[in-house]
Short mmCIF file of C-alpha atoms in Angstrom, two decimals:
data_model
loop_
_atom_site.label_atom_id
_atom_site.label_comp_id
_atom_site.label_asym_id
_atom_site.label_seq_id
_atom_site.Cartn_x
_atom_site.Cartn_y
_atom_site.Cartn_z
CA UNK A 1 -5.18 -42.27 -36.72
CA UNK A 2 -8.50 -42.06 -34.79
CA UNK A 3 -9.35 -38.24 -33.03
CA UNK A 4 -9.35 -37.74 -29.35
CA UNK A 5 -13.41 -37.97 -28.09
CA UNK A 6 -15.32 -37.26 -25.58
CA UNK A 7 -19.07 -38.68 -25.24
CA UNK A 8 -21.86 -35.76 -24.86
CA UNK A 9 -23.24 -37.71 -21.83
CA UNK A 10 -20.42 -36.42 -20.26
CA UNK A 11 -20.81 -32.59 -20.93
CA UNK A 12 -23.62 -33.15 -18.50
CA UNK A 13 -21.08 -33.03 -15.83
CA UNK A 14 -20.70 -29.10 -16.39
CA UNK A 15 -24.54 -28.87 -15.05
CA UNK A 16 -23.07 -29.15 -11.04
CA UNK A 17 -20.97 -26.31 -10.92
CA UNK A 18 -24.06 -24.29 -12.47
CA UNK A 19 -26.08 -25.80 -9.94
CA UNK A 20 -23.71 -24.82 -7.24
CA UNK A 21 -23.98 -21.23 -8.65
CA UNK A 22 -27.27 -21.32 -8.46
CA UNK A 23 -27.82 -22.55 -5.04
CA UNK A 24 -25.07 -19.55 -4.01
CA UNK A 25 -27.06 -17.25 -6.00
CA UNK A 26 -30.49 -18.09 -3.50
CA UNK A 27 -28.73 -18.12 -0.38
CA UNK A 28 -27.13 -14.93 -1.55
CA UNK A 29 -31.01 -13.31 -2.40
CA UNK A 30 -32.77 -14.99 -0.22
CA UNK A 31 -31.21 -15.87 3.06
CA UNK A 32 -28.53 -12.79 3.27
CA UNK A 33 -29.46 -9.21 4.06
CA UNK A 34 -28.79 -7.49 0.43
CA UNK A 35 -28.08 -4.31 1.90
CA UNK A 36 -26.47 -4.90 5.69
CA UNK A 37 -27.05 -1.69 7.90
CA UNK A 38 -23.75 -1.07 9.12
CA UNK A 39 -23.49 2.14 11.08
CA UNK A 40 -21.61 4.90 8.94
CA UNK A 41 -20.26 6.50 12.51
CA UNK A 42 -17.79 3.90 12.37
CA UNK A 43 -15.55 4.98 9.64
CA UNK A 44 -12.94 7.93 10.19
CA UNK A 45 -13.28 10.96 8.37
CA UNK A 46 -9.74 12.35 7.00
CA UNK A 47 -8.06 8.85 6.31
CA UNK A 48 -7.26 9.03 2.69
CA UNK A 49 -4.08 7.80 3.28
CA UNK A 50 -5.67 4.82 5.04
CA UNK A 51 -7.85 4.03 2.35
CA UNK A 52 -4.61 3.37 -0.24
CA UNK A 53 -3.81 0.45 1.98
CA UNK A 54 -6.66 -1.67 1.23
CA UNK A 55 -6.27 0.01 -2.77
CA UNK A 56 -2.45 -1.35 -3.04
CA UNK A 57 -4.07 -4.61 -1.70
CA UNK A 58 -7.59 -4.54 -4.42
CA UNK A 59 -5.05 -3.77 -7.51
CA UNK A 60 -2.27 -5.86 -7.15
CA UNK A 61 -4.70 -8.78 -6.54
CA UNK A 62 -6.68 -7.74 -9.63
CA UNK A 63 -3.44 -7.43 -12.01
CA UNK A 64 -2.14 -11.02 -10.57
CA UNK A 65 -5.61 -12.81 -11.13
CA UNK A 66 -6.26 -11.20 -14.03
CA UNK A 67 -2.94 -12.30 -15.44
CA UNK A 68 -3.39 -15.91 -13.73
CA UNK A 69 -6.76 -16.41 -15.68
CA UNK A 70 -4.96 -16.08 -18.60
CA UNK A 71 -3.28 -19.33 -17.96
CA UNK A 72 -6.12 -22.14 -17.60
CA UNK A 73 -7.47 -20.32 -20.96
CA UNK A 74 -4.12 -21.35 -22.76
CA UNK A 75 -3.85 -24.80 -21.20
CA UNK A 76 -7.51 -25.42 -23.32
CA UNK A 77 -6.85 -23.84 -26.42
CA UNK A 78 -3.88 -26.33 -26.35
CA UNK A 79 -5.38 -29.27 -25.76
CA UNK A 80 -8.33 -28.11 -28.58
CA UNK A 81 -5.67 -27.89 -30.76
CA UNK A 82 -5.06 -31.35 -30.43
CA UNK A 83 -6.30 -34.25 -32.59
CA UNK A 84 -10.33 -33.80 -31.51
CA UNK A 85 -13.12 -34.88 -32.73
CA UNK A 86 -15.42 -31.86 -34.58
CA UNK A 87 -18.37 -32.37 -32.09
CA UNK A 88 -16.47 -32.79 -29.01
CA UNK A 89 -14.85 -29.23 -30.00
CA UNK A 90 -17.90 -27.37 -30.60
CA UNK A 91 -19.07 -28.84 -27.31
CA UNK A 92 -16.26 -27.97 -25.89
CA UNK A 93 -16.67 -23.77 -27.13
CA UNK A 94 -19.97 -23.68 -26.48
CA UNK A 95 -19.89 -24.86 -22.88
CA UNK A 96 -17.11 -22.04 -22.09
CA UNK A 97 -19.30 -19.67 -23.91
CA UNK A 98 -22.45 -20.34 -22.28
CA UNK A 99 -20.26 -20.43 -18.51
CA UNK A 100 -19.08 -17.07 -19.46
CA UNK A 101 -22.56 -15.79 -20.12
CA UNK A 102 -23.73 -16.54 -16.87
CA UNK A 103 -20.92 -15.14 -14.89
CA UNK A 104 -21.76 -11.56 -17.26
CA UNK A 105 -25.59 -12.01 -15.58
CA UNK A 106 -24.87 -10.12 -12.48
CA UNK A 107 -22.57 -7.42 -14.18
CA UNK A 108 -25.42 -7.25 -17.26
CA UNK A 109 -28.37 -7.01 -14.15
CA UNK A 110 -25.99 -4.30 -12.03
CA UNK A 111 -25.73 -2.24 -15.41
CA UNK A 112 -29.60 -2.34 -16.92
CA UNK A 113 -31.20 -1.14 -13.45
CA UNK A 114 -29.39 1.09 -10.87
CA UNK A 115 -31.93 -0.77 -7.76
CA UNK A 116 -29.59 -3.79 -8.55
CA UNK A 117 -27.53 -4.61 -5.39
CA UNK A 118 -24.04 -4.30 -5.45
CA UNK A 119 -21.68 -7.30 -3.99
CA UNK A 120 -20.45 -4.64 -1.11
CA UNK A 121 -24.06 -3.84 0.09
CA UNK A 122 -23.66 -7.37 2.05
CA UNK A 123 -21.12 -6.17 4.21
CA UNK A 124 -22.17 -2.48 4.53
CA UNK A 125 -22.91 -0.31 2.10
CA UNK A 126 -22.51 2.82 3.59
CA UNK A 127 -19.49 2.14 5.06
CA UNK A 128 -17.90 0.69 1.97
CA UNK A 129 -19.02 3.73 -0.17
CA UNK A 130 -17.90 6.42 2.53
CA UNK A 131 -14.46 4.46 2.96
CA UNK A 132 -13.71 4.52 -0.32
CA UNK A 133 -15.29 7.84 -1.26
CA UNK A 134 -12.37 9.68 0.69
CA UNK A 135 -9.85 8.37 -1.76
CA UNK A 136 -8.70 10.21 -5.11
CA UNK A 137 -7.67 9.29 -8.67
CA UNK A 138 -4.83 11.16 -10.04
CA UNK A 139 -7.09 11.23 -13.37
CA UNK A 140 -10.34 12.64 -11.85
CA UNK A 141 -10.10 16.18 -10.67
CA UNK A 142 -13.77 16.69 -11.23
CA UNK A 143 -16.86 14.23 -12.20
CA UNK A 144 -17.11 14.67 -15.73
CA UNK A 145 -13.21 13.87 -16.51
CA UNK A 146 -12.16 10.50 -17.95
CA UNK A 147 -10.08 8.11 -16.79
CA UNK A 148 -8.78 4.77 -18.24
CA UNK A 149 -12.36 2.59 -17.85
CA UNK A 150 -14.24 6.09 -18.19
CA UNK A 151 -16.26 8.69 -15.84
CA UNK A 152 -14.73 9.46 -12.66
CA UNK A 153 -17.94 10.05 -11.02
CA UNK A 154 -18.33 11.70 -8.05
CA UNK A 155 -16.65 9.13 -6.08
CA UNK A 156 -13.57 8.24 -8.51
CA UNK A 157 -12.03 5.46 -6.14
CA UNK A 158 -15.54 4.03 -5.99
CA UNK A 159 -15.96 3.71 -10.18
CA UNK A 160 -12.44 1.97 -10.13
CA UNK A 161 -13.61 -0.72 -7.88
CA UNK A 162 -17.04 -1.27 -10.14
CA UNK A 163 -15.19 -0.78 -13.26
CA UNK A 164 -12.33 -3.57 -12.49
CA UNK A 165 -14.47 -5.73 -10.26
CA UNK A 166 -16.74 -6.07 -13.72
CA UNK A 167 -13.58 -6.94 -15.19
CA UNK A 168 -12.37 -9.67 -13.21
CA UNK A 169 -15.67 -11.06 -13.34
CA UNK A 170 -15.59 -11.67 -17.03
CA UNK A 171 -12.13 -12.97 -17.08
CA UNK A 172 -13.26 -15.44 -14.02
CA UNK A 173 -15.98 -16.97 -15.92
CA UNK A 174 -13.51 -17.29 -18.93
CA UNK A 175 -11.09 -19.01 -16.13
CA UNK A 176 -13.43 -21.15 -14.32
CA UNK A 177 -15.27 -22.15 -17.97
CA UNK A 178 -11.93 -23.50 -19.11
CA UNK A 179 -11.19 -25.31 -16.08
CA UNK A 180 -14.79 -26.96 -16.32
CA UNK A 181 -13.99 -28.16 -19.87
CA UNK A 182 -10.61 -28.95 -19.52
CA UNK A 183 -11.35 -31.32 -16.70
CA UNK A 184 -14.19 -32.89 -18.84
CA UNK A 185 -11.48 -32.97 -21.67
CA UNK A 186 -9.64 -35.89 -19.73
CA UNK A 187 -12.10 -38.35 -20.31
CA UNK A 188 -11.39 -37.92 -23.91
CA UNK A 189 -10.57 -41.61 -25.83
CA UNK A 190 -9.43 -42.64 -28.94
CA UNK A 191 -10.96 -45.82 -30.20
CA UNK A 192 -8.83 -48.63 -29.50
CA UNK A 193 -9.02 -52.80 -28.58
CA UNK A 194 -5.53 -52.27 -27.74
CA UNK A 195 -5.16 -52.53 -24.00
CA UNK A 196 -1.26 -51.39 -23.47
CA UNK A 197 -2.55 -48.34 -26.07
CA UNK A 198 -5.58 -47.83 -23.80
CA UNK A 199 -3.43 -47.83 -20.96
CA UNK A 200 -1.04 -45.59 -21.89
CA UNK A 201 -3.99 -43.13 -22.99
CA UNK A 202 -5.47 -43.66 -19.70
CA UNK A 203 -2.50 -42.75 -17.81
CA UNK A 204 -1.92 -39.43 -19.76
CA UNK A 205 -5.83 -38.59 -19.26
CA UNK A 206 -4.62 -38.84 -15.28
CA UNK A 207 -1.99 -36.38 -15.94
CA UNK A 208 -4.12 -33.94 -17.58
CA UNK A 209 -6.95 -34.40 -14.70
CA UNK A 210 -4.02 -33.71 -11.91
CA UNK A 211 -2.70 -31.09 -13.93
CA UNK A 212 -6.43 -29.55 -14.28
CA UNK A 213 -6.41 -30.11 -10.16
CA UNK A 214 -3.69 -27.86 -9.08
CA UNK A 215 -4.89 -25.28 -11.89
CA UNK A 216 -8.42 -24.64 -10.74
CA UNK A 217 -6.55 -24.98 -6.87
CA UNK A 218 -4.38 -22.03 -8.10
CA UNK A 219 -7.16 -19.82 -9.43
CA UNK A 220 -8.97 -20.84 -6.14
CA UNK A 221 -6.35 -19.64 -3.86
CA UNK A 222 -6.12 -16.36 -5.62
CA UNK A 223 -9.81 -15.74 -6.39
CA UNK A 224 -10.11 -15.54 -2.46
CA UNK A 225 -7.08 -13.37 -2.38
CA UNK A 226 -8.76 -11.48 -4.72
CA UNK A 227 -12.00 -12.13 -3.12
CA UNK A 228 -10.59 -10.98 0.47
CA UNK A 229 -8.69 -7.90 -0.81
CA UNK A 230 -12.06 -5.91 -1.96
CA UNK A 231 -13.57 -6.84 1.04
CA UNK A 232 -10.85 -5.68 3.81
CA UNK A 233 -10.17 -2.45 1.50
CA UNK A 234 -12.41 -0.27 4.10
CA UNK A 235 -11.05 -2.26 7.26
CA UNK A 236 -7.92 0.15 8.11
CA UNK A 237 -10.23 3.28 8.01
CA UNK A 238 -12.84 1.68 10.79
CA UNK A 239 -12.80 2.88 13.84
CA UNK A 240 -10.49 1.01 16.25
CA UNK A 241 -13.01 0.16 18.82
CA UNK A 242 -15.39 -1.67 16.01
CA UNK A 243 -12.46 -2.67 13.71
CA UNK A 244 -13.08 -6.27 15.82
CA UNK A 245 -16.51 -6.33 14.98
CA UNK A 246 -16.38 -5.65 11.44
CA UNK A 247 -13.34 -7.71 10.88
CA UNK A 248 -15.77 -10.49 12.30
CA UNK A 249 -18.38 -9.93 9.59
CA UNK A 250 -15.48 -9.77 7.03
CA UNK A 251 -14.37 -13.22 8.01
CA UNK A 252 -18.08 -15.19 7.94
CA UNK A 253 -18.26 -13.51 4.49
CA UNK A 254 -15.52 -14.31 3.34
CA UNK A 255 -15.63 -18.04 4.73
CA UNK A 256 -19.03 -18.31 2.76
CA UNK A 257 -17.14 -17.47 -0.57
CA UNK A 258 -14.13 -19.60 0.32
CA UNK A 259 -17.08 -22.40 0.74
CA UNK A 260 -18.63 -21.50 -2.59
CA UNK A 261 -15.34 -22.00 -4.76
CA UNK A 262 -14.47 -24.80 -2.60
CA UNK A 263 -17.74 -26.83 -3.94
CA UNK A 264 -17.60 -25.40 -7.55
CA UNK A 265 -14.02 -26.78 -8.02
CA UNK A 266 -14.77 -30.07 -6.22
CA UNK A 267 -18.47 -30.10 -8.60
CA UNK A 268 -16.14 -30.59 -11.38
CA UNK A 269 -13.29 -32.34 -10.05
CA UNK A 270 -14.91 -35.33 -8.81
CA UNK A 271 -16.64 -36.73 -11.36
CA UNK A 272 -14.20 -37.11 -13.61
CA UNK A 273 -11.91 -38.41 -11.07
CA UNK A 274 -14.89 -41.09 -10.20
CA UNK A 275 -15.02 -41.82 -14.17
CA UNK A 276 -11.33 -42.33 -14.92
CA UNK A 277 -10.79 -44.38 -12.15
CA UNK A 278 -13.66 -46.90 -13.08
CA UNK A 279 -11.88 -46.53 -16.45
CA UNK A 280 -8.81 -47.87 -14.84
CA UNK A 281 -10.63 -51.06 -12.91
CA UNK A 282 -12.21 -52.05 -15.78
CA UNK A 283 -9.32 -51.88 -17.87
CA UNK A 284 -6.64 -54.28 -15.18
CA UNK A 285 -9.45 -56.42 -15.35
CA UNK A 286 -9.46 -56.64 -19.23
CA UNK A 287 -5.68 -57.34 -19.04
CA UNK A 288 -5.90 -59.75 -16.31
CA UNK A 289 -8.30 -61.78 -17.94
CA UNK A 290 -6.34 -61.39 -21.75
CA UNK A 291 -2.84 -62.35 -19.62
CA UNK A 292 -3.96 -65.47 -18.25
CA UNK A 293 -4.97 -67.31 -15.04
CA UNK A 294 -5.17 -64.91 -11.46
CA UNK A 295 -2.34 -66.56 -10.20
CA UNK A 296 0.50 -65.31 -12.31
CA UNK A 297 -1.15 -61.83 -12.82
CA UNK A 298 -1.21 -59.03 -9.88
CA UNK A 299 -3.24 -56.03 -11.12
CA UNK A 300 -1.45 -54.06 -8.48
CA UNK A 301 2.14 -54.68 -10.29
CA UNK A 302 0.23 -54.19 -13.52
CA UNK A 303 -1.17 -50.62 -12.76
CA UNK A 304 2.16 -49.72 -10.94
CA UNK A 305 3.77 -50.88 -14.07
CA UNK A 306 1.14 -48.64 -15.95
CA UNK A 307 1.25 -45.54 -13.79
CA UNK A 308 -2.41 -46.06 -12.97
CA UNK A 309 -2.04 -46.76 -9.20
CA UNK A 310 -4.24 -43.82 -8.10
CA UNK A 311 -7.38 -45.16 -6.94
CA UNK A 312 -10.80 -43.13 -6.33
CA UNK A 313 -9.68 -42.38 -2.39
CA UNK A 314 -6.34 -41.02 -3.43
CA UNK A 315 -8.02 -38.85 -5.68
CA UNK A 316 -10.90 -37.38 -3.45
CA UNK A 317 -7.95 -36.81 -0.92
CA UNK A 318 -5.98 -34.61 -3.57
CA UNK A 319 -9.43 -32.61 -4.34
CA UNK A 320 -9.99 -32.37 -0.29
CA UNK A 321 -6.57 -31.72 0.79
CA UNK A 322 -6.13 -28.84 -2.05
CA UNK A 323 -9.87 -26.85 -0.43
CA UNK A 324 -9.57 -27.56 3.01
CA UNK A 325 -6.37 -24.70 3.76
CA UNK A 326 -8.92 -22.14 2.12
CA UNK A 327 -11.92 -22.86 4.71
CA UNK A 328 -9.85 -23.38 7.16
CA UNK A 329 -7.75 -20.24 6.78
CA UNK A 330 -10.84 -18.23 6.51
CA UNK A 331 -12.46 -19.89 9.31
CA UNK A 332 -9.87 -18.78 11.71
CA UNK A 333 -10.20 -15.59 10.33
CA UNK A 334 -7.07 -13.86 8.23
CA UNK A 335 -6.76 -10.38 9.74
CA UNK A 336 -3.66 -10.82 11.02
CA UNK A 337 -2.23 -11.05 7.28
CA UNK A 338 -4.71 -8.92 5.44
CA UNK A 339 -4.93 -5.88 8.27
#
């Protein structure tokens, strides 16, 4: 029996979602403020207790992605465990590998050089760091002590937020590397003149794809959740006569990374929804012309028959209509839930 494979051409298709991290990574340096100058005066002194709100918020978001990007990670080493060709397996590692590596860049920058700006300093940095400052770890009663990802610091609450945000990071390349891949996986094909054997292959691949869809639309939804619980953490310790203002800023920036997950999900998505579904054309026409004359054959009944009736505008409404609730919940702005 011939092994599941997948044509390096199509690798390629794991160059767009770099590309849309790239072009986030230049408007991030080069047409946002890397250090906004938010005034200081605004946060209230003697709000601990305020500052555990948004910490409830930052940790269980961390502990549920972090357990969620376990998940796409499994559904690959699954399907690699599957009848695959050697090359389209090492392609396969080696893609998730290199994806990883380049989420690490920021966290590998941050750590070599201390004038390295920190993903708060866009939305205040003084505020951020005197918010959080006021809050205590039950580990760190002075700077030198240890607690489970190391120092305390002098701000304790501050090192928790580097120290897990650094984690998340990783485990979100390893999350968003498998998605790539498994996506790319569907197009995988065994060798075959068979066209009912082709068909049924084709069919599964469309499974796989959809199943691929609402995985990387899960880790979507709660990378912003994640995303938006870091970012209001110093909101219920601003004053209330700015918390308006601020929890304006909050929003925009937090549309602007709802738009930048939006893009690197649909980068992958819709190419290999554009592929299979050419796949699918060109295979009812194969059958219509092996079954005979166009009158007594209806490709329609055949792909219902086949469980190939998605066509390409059914599936760029599924990638659309699984995106748009993100931008348009952070659009409108979601203080009302997250203050």
């Amino acid at each position: 029996m011939s092994k599941s494979r997948v044509k390096p051409r199509y690798f390629a298709i794991a160059l767009l979602p770099v590309c849309v991290f790239a072009i986030h990574k230049l408007i991030q340096n080069q047409m946002i403020a890397n250090e906004l100058d938010v005034p200081v005066n605004f946060v209230l002194s003697g709000s601990s207790w305020q500052e555990a709100v948004g910490r409830f918020r930052f940790l269980a978001a961390s502990w549920f992605f972090l357990s969620l990007a376990l998940l796409p990670v499994a559904v690959l080493f699954r399907t690699l465990s599957r009848p695959i060709e050697k090359n389209t397996r090492i392609a396969a590692i080696a893609i998730v590998v290199a994806i990883v590596f380049l989420a690490l860049v920021p966290t590998i920058q941050k750590h070599m050089t201390d004038q390295s700006p920190q993903i708060y300093h866009q939305i205040g940095k003084a505020v951020f760091e005197t918010a959080l400052s006021q809050g205590t770890l039950p580990a760190c009663s002075g700077s030198e002590d240890s607690w489970m990802f190391g120092k305390c610091g002098h701000a304790p609450v501050l090192s928790l937020f580097n120290r897990i945000l650094d984690l998340v990071n990783a485990m979100a390349g390893l999350a968003i590397g498998s998605l790539i891949v498994g996506m790319i996986l569907c197009l995988g094909r065994h060798e075959s003149q068979d066209i009912e054997a082709t068909a049924a292959e084709l069919a599964q691949n469309l499974r796989q794809m959809r199943q691929q869809l609402y995985l990387s639309s899960l880790v979507l939804t709660f990378g912003m959740f994640f995303a938006a619980s870091w970012m209001y953490w110093p909101l219920p310790m601003i004053a209330e006569s700015e918390r308006a203002a601020y929890s304006a800023l909050l929003n925009a920036s937090a549309l602007f990374t709802g738009t930048y997950f939006c893009l690197l999900m649909l980068s992958y998505f819709l190419p290999v929804a554009v592929l299979l579904d050419g796949r699918i054309s060109n295979l009812a026409l194969a059958a219509r012309n092996q079954g005979g004359t166009d009158q007594v054959f209806d490709i329609d009944d055949w792909r219902s028959s086949h469980k190939l009736t998605e066509g390409t505008g059914d599936i760029i409404r599924a990638g659309f209509a699984l995106t748009a609730p993100i931008l348009a919940a952070f659009a409108g702005g979601i203080s009302p839930i997250l203050g």
